[in-house]
XYZ file of C-alpha atoms in Angstrom:
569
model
C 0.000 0.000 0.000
C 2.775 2.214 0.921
C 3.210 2.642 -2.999
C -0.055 3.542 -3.975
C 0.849 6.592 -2.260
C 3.939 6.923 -4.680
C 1.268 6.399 -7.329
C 0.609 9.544 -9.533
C -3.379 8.546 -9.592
C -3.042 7.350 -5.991
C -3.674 8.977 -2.363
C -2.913 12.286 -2.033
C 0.290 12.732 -0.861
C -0.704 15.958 1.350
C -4.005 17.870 2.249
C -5.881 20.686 0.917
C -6.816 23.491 3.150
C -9.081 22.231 5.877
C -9.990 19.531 4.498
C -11.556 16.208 5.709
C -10.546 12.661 5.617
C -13.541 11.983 3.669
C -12.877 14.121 1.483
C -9.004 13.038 0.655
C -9.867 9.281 0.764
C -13.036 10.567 -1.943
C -10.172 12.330 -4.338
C -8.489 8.949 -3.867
C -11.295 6.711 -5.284
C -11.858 9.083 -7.779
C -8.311 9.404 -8.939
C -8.134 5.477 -8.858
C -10.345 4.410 -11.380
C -11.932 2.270 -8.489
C -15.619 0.961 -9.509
C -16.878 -0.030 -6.132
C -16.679 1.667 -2.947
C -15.937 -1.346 -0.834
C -12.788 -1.574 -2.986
C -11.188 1.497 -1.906
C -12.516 1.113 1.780
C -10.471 -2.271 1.856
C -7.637 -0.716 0.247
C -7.345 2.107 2.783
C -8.700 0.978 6.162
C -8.625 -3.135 5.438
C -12.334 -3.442 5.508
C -15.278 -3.193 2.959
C -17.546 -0.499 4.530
C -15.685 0.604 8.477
C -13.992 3.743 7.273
C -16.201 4.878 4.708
C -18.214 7.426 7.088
C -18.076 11.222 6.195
C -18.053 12.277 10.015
C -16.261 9.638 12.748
C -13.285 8.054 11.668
C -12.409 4.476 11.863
C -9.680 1.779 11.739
C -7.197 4.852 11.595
C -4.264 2.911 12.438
C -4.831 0.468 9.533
C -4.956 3.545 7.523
C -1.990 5.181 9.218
C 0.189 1.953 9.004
C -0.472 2.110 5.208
C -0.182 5.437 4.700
C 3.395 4.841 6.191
C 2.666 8.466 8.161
C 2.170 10.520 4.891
C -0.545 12.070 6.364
C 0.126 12.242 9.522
C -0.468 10.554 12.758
C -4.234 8.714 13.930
C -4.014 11.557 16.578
C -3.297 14.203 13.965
C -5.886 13.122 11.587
C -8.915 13.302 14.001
C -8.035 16.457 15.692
C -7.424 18.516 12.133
C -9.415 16.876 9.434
C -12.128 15.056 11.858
C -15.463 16.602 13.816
C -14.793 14.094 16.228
C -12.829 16.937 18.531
C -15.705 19.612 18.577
C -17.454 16.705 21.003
C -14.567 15.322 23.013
C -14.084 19.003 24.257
C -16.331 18.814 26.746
C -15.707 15.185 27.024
C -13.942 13.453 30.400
C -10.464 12.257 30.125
C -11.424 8.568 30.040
C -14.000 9.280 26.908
C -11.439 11.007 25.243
C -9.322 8.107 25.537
C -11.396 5.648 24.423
C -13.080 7.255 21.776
C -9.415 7.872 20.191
C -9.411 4.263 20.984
C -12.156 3.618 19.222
C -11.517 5.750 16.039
C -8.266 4.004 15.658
C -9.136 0.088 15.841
C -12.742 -0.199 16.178
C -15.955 1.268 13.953
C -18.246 4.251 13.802
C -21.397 2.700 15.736
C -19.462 1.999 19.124
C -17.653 5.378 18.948
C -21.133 7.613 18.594
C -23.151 4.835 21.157
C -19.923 5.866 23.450
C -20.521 9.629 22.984
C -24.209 9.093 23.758
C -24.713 10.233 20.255
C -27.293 7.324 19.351
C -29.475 8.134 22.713
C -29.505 11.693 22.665
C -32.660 14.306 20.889
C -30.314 15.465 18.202
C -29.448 11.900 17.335
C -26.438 11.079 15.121
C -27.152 13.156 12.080
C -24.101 14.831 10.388
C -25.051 15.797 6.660
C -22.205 16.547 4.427
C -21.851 20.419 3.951
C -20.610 22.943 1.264
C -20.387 26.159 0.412
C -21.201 27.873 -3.226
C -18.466 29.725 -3.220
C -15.842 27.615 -1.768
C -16.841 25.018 -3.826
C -16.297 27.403 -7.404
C -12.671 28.813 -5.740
C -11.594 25.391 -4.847
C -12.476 24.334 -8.499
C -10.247 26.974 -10.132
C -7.702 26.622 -7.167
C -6.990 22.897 -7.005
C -9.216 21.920 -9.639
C -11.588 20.292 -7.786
C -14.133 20.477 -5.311
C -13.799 19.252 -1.737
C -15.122 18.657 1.919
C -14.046 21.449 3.698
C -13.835 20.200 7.711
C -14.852 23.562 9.036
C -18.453 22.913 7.412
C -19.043 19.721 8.476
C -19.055 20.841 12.496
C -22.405 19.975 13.974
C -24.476 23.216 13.988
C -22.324 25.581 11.738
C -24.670 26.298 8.746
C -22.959 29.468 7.773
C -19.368 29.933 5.854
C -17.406 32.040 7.687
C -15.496 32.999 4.929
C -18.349 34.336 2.675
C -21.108 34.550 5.000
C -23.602 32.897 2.886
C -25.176 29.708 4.159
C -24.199 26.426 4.010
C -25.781 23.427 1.382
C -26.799 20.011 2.249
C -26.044 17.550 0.250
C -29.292 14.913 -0.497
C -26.627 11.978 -1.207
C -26.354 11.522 2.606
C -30.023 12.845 3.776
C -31.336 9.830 1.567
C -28.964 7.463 2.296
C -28.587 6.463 -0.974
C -24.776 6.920 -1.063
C -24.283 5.562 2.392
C -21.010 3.686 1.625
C -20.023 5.796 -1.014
C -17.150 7.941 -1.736
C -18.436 11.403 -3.120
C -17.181 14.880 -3.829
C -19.230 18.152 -3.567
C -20.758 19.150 -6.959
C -24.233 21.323 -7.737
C -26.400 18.254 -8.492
C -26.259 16.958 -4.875
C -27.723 20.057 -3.522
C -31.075 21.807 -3.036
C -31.690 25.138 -4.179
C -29.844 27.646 -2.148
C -31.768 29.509 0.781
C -30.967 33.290 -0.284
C -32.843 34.942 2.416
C -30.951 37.465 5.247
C -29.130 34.724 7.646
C -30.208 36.090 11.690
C -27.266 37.709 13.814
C -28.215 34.360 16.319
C -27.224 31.936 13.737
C -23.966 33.725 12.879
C -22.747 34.040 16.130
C -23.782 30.443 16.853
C -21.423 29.465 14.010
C -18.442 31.422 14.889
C -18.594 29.901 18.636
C -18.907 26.067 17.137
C -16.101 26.464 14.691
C -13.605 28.195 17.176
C -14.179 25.403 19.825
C -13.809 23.101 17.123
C -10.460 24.428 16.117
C -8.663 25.308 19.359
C -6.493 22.419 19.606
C -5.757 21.242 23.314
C -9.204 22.721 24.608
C -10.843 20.925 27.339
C -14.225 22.842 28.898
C -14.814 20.367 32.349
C -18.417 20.202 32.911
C -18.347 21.679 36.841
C -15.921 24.927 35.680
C -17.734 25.082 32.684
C -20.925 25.079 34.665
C -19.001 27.847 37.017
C -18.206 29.712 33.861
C -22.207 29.842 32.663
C -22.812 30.998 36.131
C -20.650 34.042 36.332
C -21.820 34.956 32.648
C -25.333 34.827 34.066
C -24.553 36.836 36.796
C -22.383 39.601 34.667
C -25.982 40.140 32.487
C -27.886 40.246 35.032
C -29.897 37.331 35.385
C -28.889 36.549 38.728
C -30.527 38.019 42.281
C -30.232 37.860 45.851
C -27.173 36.706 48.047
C -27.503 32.935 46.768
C -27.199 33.827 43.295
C -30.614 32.207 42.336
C -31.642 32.532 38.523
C -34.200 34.769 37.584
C -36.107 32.168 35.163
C -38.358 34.475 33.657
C -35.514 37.203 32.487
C -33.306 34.656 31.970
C -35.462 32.252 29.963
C -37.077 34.709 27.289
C -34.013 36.440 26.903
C -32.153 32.903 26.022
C -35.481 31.732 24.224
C -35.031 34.798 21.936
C -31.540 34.289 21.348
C -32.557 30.310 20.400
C -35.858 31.008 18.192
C -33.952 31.167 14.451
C -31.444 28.443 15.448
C -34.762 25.635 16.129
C -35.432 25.716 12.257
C -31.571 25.520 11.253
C -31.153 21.457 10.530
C -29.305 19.580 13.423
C -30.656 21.914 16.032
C -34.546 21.925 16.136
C -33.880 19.713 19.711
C -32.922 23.345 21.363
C -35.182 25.003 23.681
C -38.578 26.366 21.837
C -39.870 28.270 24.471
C -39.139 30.175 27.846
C -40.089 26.917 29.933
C -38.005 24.869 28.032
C -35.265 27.331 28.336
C -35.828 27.677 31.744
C -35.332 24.093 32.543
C -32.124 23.744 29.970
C -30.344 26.846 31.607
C -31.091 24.812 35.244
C -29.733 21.784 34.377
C -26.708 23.218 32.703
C -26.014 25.055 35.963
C -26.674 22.020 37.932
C -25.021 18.377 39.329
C -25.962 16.649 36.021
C -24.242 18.958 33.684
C -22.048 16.536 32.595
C -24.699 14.487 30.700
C -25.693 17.805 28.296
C -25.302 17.166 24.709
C -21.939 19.594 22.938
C -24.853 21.930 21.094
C -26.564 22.689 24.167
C -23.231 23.912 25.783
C -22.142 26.080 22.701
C -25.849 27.286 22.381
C -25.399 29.014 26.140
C -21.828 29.794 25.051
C -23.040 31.796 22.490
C -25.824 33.304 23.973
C -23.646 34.528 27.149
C -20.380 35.315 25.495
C -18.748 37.778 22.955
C -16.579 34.515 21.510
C -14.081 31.708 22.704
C -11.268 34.224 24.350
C -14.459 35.773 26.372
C -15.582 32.526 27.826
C -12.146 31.266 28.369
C -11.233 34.405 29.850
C -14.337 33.704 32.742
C -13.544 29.558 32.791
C -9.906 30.984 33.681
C -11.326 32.711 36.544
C -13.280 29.889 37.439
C -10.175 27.510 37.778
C -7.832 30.536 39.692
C -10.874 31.025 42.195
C -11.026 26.958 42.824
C -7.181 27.199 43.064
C -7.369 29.764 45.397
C -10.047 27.747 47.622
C -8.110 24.450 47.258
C -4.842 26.398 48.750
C -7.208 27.870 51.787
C -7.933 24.682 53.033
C -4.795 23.088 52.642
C -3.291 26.063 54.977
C -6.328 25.343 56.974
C -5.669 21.522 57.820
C -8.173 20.029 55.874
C -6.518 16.389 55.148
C -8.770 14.416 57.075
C -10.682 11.369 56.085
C -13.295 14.189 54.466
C -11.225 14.574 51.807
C -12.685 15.571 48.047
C -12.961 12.401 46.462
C -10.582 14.062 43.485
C -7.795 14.965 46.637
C -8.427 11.368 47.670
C -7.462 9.947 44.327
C -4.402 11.770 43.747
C -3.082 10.823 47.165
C -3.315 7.629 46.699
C -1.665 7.279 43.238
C 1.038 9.411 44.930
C 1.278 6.789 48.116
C 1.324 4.196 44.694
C 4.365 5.247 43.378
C 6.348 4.604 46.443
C 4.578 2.217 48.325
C 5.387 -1.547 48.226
C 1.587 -2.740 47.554
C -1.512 -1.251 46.946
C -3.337 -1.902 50.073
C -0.405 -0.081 51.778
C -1.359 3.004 49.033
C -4.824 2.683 49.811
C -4.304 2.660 53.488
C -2.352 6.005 52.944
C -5.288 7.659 51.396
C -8.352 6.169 53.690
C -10.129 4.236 50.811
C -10.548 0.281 51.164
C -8.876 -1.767 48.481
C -11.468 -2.278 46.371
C -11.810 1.099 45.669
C -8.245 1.869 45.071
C -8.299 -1.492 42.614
C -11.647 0.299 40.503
C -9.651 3.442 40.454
C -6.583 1.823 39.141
C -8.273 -0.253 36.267
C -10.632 3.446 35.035
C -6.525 4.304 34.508
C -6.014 1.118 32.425
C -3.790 -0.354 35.398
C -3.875 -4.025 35.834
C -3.686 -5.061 40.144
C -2.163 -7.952 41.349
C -5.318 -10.681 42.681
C -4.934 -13.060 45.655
C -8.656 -14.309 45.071
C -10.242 -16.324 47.721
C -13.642 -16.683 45.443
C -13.099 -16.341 42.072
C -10.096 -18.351 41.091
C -8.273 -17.838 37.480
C -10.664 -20.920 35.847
C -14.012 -19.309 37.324
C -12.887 -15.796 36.925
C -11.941 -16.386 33.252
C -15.337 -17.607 32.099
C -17.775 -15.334 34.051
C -15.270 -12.520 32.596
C -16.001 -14.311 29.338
C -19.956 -14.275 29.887
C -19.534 -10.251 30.881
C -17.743 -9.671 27.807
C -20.670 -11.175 25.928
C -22.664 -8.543 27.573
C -24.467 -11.158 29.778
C -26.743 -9.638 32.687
C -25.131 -9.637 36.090
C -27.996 -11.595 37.812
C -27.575 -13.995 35.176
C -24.027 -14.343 35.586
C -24.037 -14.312 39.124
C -26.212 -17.097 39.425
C -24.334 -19.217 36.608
C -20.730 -18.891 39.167
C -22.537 -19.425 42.416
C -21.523 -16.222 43.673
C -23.216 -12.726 44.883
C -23.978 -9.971 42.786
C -21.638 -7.732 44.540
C -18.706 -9.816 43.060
C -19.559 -9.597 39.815
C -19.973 -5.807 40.223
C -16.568 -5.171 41.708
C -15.373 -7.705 38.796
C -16.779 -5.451 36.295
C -14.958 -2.025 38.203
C -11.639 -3.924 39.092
C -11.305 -5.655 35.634
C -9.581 -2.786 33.309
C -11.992 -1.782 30.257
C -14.265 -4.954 31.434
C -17.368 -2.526 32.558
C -17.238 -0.575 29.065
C -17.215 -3.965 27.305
C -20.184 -5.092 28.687
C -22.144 -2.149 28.559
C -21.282 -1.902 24.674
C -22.347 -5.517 24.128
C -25.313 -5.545 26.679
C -26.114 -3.408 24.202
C -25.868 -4.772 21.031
C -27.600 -7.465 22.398
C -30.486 -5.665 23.082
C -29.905 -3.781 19.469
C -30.755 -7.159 17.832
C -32.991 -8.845 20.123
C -35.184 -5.678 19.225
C -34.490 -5.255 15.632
C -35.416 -8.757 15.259
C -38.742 -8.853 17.324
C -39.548 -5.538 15.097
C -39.204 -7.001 11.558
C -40.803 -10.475 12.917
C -43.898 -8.163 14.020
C -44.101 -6.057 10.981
C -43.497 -9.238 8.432
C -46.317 -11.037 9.906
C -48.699 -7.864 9.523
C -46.917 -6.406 6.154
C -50.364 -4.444 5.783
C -51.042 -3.118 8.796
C -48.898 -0.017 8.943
C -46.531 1.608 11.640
C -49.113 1.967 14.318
C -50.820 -1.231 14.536
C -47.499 -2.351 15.078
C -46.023 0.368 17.609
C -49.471 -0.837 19.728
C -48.260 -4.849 19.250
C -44.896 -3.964 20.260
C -44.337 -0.339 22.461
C -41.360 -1.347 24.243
C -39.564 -2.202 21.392
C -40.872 0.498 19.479
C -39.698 2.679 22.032
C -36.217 1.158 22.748
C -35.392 1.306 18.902
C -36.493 4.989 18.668
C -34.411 5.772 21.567
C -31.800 3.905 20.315
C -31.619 2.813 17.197
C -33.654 5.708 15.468
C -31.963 5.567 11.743
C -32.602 2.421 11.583
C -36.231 2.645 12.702
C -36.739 5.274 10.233
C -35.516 3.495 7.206
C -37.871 0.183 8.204
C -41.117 2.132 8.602
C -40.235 4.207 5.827
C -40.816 0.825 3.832
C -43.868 0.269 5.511
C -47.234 0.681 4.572
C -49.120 3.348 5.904
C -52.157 2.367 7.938
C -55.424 2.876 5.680
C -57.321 6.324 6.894
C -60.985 6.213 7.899
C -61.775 10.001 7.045
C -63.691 8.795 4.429
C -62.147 11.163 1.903
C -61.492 9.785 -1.697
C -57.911 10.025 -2.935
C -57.884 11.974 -6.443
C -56.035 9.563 -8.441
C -56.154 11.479 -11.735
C -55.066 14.273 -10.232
C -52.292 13.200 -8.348
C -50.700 11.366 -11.039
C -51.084 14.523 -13.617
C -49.361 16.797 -10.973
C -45.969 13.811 -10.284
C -45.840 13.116 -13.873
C -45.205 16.579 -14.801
C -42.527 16.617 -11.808
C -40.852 13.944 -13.127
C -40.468 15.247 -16.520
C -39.508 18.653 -15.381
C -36.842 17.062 -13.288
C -35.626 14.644 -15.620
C -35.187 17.479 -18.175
C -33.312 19.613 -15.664
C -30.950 16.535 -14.769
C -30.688 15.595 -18.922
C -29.627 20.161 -19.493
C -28.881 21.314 -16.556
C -26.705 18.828 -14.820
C -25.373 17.043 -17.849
C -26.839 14.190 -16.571
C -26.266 11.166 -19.817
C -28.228 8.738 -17.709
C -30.883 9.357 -15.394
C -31.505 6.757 -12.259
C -34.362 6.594 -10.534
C -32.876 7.631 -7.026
C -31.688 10.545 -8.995
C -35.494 11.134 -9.387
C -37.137 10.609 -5.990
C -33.686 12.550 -4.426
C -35.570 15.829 -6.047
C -39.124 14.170 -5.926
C -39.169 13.194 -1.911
C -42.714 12.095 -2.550
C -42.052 9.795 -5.419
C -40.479 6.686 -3.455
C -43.684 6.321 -1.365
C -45.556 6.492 -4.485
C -43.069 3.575 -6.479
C -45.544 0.911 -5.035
C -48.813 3.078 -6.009
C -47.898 2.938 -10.268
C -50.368 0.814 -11.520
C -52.891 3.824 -10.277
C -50.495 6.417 -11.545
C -50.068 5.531 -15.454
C -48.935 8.676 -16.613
C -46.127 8.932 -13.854
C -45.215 5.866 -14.703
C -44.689 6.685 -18.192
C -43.102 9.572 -17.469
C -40.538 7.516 -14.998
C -39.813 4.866 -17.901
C -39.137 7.452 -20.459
C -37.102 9.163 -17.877
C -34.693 6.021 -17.197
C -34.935 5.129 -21.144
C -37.079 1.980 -20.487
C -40.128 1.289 -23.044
């Protein structure tokens, strides 16, 4: 592989300007003469389809190793041509680490069900962006047209270069080209939204992409939470000695600020109105700020501060005035057995260093040993065992059931031993608890896919609803958690019959889509050059023509219209 790269129609030896790893593995395919996708996935990340997303990476050290570090290190290449950074900002230490982990050696799904991507109200959705202009400079620049990285950050719909907005490509929305390798051109977007973009939106924008950019940033959740505070309190919004909000200010003020970003694509999940802005400002401030989704923090980042230097300037402030409290009650005595659980922690993997065991260490920093071994192995550090239960044989296969994301109950009961052990198993055993989370759920990923498509095969007719009401928990677990793929099956489905009473004008209908097809199939044949014309080609600028496909023998003259499209008699 390392002399494809050597190749004059191989990988590009360098990057253009910003630009994504989508977008130079995308000049690769094309500049390879490659006629499937899979074939240039294999070639560059040693598998047919795991690499071939447009947002996360994957298998990056395959890729590295065969780039022979052309391009740059697996750590380089997802903090400057990835979005994956924009999110691990605000991520913990440990996430940070294993999602690099997982961009490097394991696959899309696991890194975004690790981010809590695939369970959260703004789901997983990342469509490919592009700018008009950029698109025409980068043509006459480098002769062709590519993925700029900037773009693609979640929530920036606005070039900062140009100022106009930002196109979505329908290759992507439809899911047509899921596996595909594509470069921006005008036939993969929809017409251009010309009208004045709000000051709200703009702003929004230039917070994401300078978050996104500052390399080395980490915003904590409790200083960051500090930082919202004393931004609150500088407008205003705060009263009284105890520094309590003052929800109705506060919340239309922020509701406001929010109103033109719910109809931008990507954020209609933010705050609609001033109770819903009251309760997101609350839990931002509060104990479970950890759990808030990236676009909600930048949202309140924007809507509180100038820019990045402005908040940072405050989250500074926020860590000297912690600083300054931590060094008070040092001076004051404070190292009794009431010690912060953080002081705790980093006292006893001080005592570690020197002392000759880690019960000694542990001893030193008033935790009991199970503890200190649960805190060593969330640091990927292995302890020394002198089991009186779970010998090496037993402890081997109930590790092996865990890994298979077996229940603990279950598990418990098939050693003979308590629940308890197999809980401080799964904290003691290093990366075991994250294993069996991510297959627990997988398991429950195709135990309900399955029970789905068993329910809707056996009623093909009955539509979406009679089968949400035959199955709800499913139904709801798979739109919690497996939404995409709950859209695409009762997309397929047939829609339950409607009991209005009203007759369906047949004629009509089909007059109005035939002409739509033959307008659009003359605008793909002159406008886009277009020397074939496909029928997802048709239905990508006809959204209403794939639930119609099964509908044609009561729509003659679109289906005339369709044949003569794709040249068929």
């Amino acid at each position: 592989m390392a002399a494809l790269f050597q190749l004059e129609s191989g990988l590009p030896q360098q990057w253009l300007p910003d630009e994504t790893l989508f977008s130079l593995c995308s000049r690769y395919h094309k500049a390879s003469g490659n006629r499937l996708a899979s074939t240039t996935c294999k070639a560059l990340f040693g598998h047919p389809q795991q690499g071939s997303a447009h947002d996360f990476p994957a298998r990056l050290d395959h890729f590295s190793r065969m780039a022979g570090g052309l391009l740059g290190t697996p750590e380089s290449i997802i903090e400057k041509h990835t979005i994956l950074p924009l999110y691990l900002r605000f991520a913990t230490a440990d996430l940070v680490r294993r999602a690099i982990l997982a961009s490097c050696e394991g696959s899309v799904g696991s890194l975004k069900f690790q981010l809590g991507l695939l369970t959260s109200a703004f789901r997983a959705n990342h469509p490919l962006k592009a700018c008009p202009i950029c698109m025409r400079e980068d043509a006459e620049h480098f002769a062709t047209a590519y993925w700029h990285r900037e773009h693609q950050l979640p929530g920036l719909w606005v070039c900062r270069q140009h100022g106009c907005r930002l196109l979505s490509s329908d290759l992507k929305a439809t899911g047509v080209s899921r596996f595909h390798w594509i470069l921006p051109s005008a036939s993969q977007f929809q017409a251009p939204d010309t009208s004045p973009v709000p000051p709200s939106i703009f702003r929004f924008g230039h917070m994401v992409a300078a978050v996104g950019s500052r390399e080395g940033l980490h915003l904590g959740p409790d200083r960051l939470s500090q930082a919202f505070r004393l931004g609150l309190d500088r407008e205003g919004f705060l009263k009284g000695p105890t520094q309590c909000l003052r929800r109705e200010a506060a919340g239309g003020s922020y509701a406001a600020f929010l109103k033109p970003l719910v109809s931008v694509e990507q954020l209609n999940a933010l705050p609609s109105s001033v109770t819903m802005a009251c309760a997101d400002l609350t839990r931002q401030l509060g104990p479970r700020a950890s759990a808030v989704h990236p676009l909600r923090r930048l949202a309140l980042a924007a809507w509180l501060f100038e820019d990045l230097d402005d908040l940072l300037a405050i989250h500074s402030a926020t860590l000297a005035r912690c600083s300054s409290r931590q060094h008070s009650a040092g001076q004051a005595g404070a190292t009794s057995r009431d010690t912060a659980p953080d002081a705790r922690k980093k006292q006893f993997f001080s005592a570690l260093v020197t002392s000759k065991s880690l019960s000694a260490a542990a001893r030193s920093a008033g935790i009991d040993t199970t503890t200190a071994m649960a805190w060593c192995a969330s640091q990927g550090i292995s302890t020394p065992r002198r089991p009186k239960i779970l010998k090496p044989e037993l402890r081997a296969a109930l590790t092996a059931m865990l890994r298979k994301g077996i229940g603990k109950r279950e598990v418990a009961e098939a050693g003979k031993v308590s629940l308890q052990t197999i809980t401080t198993l799964l904290r003691t055993e290093v990366g075991l608890h994250e294993e069996w989370k991510l297959a627990g759920f997988k398991n429950a990923q195709r135990h309900n896919r399955r029970r789905w498509v068993r329910t809707t095969s056996n009623n093909p007719i009955s539509g979406v609803k009679a089968a949400r009401m035959k199955e709800p928990s499913v139904y709801a677990w798979l739109y919690r958690n497996d939404r995409d793929w709950l859209s695409e099956r009762t997309n397929e489905m047939a829609k339950a019959a409607r009991s209005s009473g009203r007759r369906v004008d047949w004629d009509t209908r089909d007059s109005e889509l035939s002409i739509q097809v033959r307008q659009v199939a003359l605008h793909l044949v002159t406008e886009d050059a277009v020397k074939r014309i496909k029928l997802f080609q048709l239905y990508q600028k006809i959204p209403e023509l794939k639930a119609k496909l099964s509908k044609l023998d009561r729509l003659p003259l679109t289906r005339s219209a369709i044949y003569s499209a794709l040249g068929k008699s």
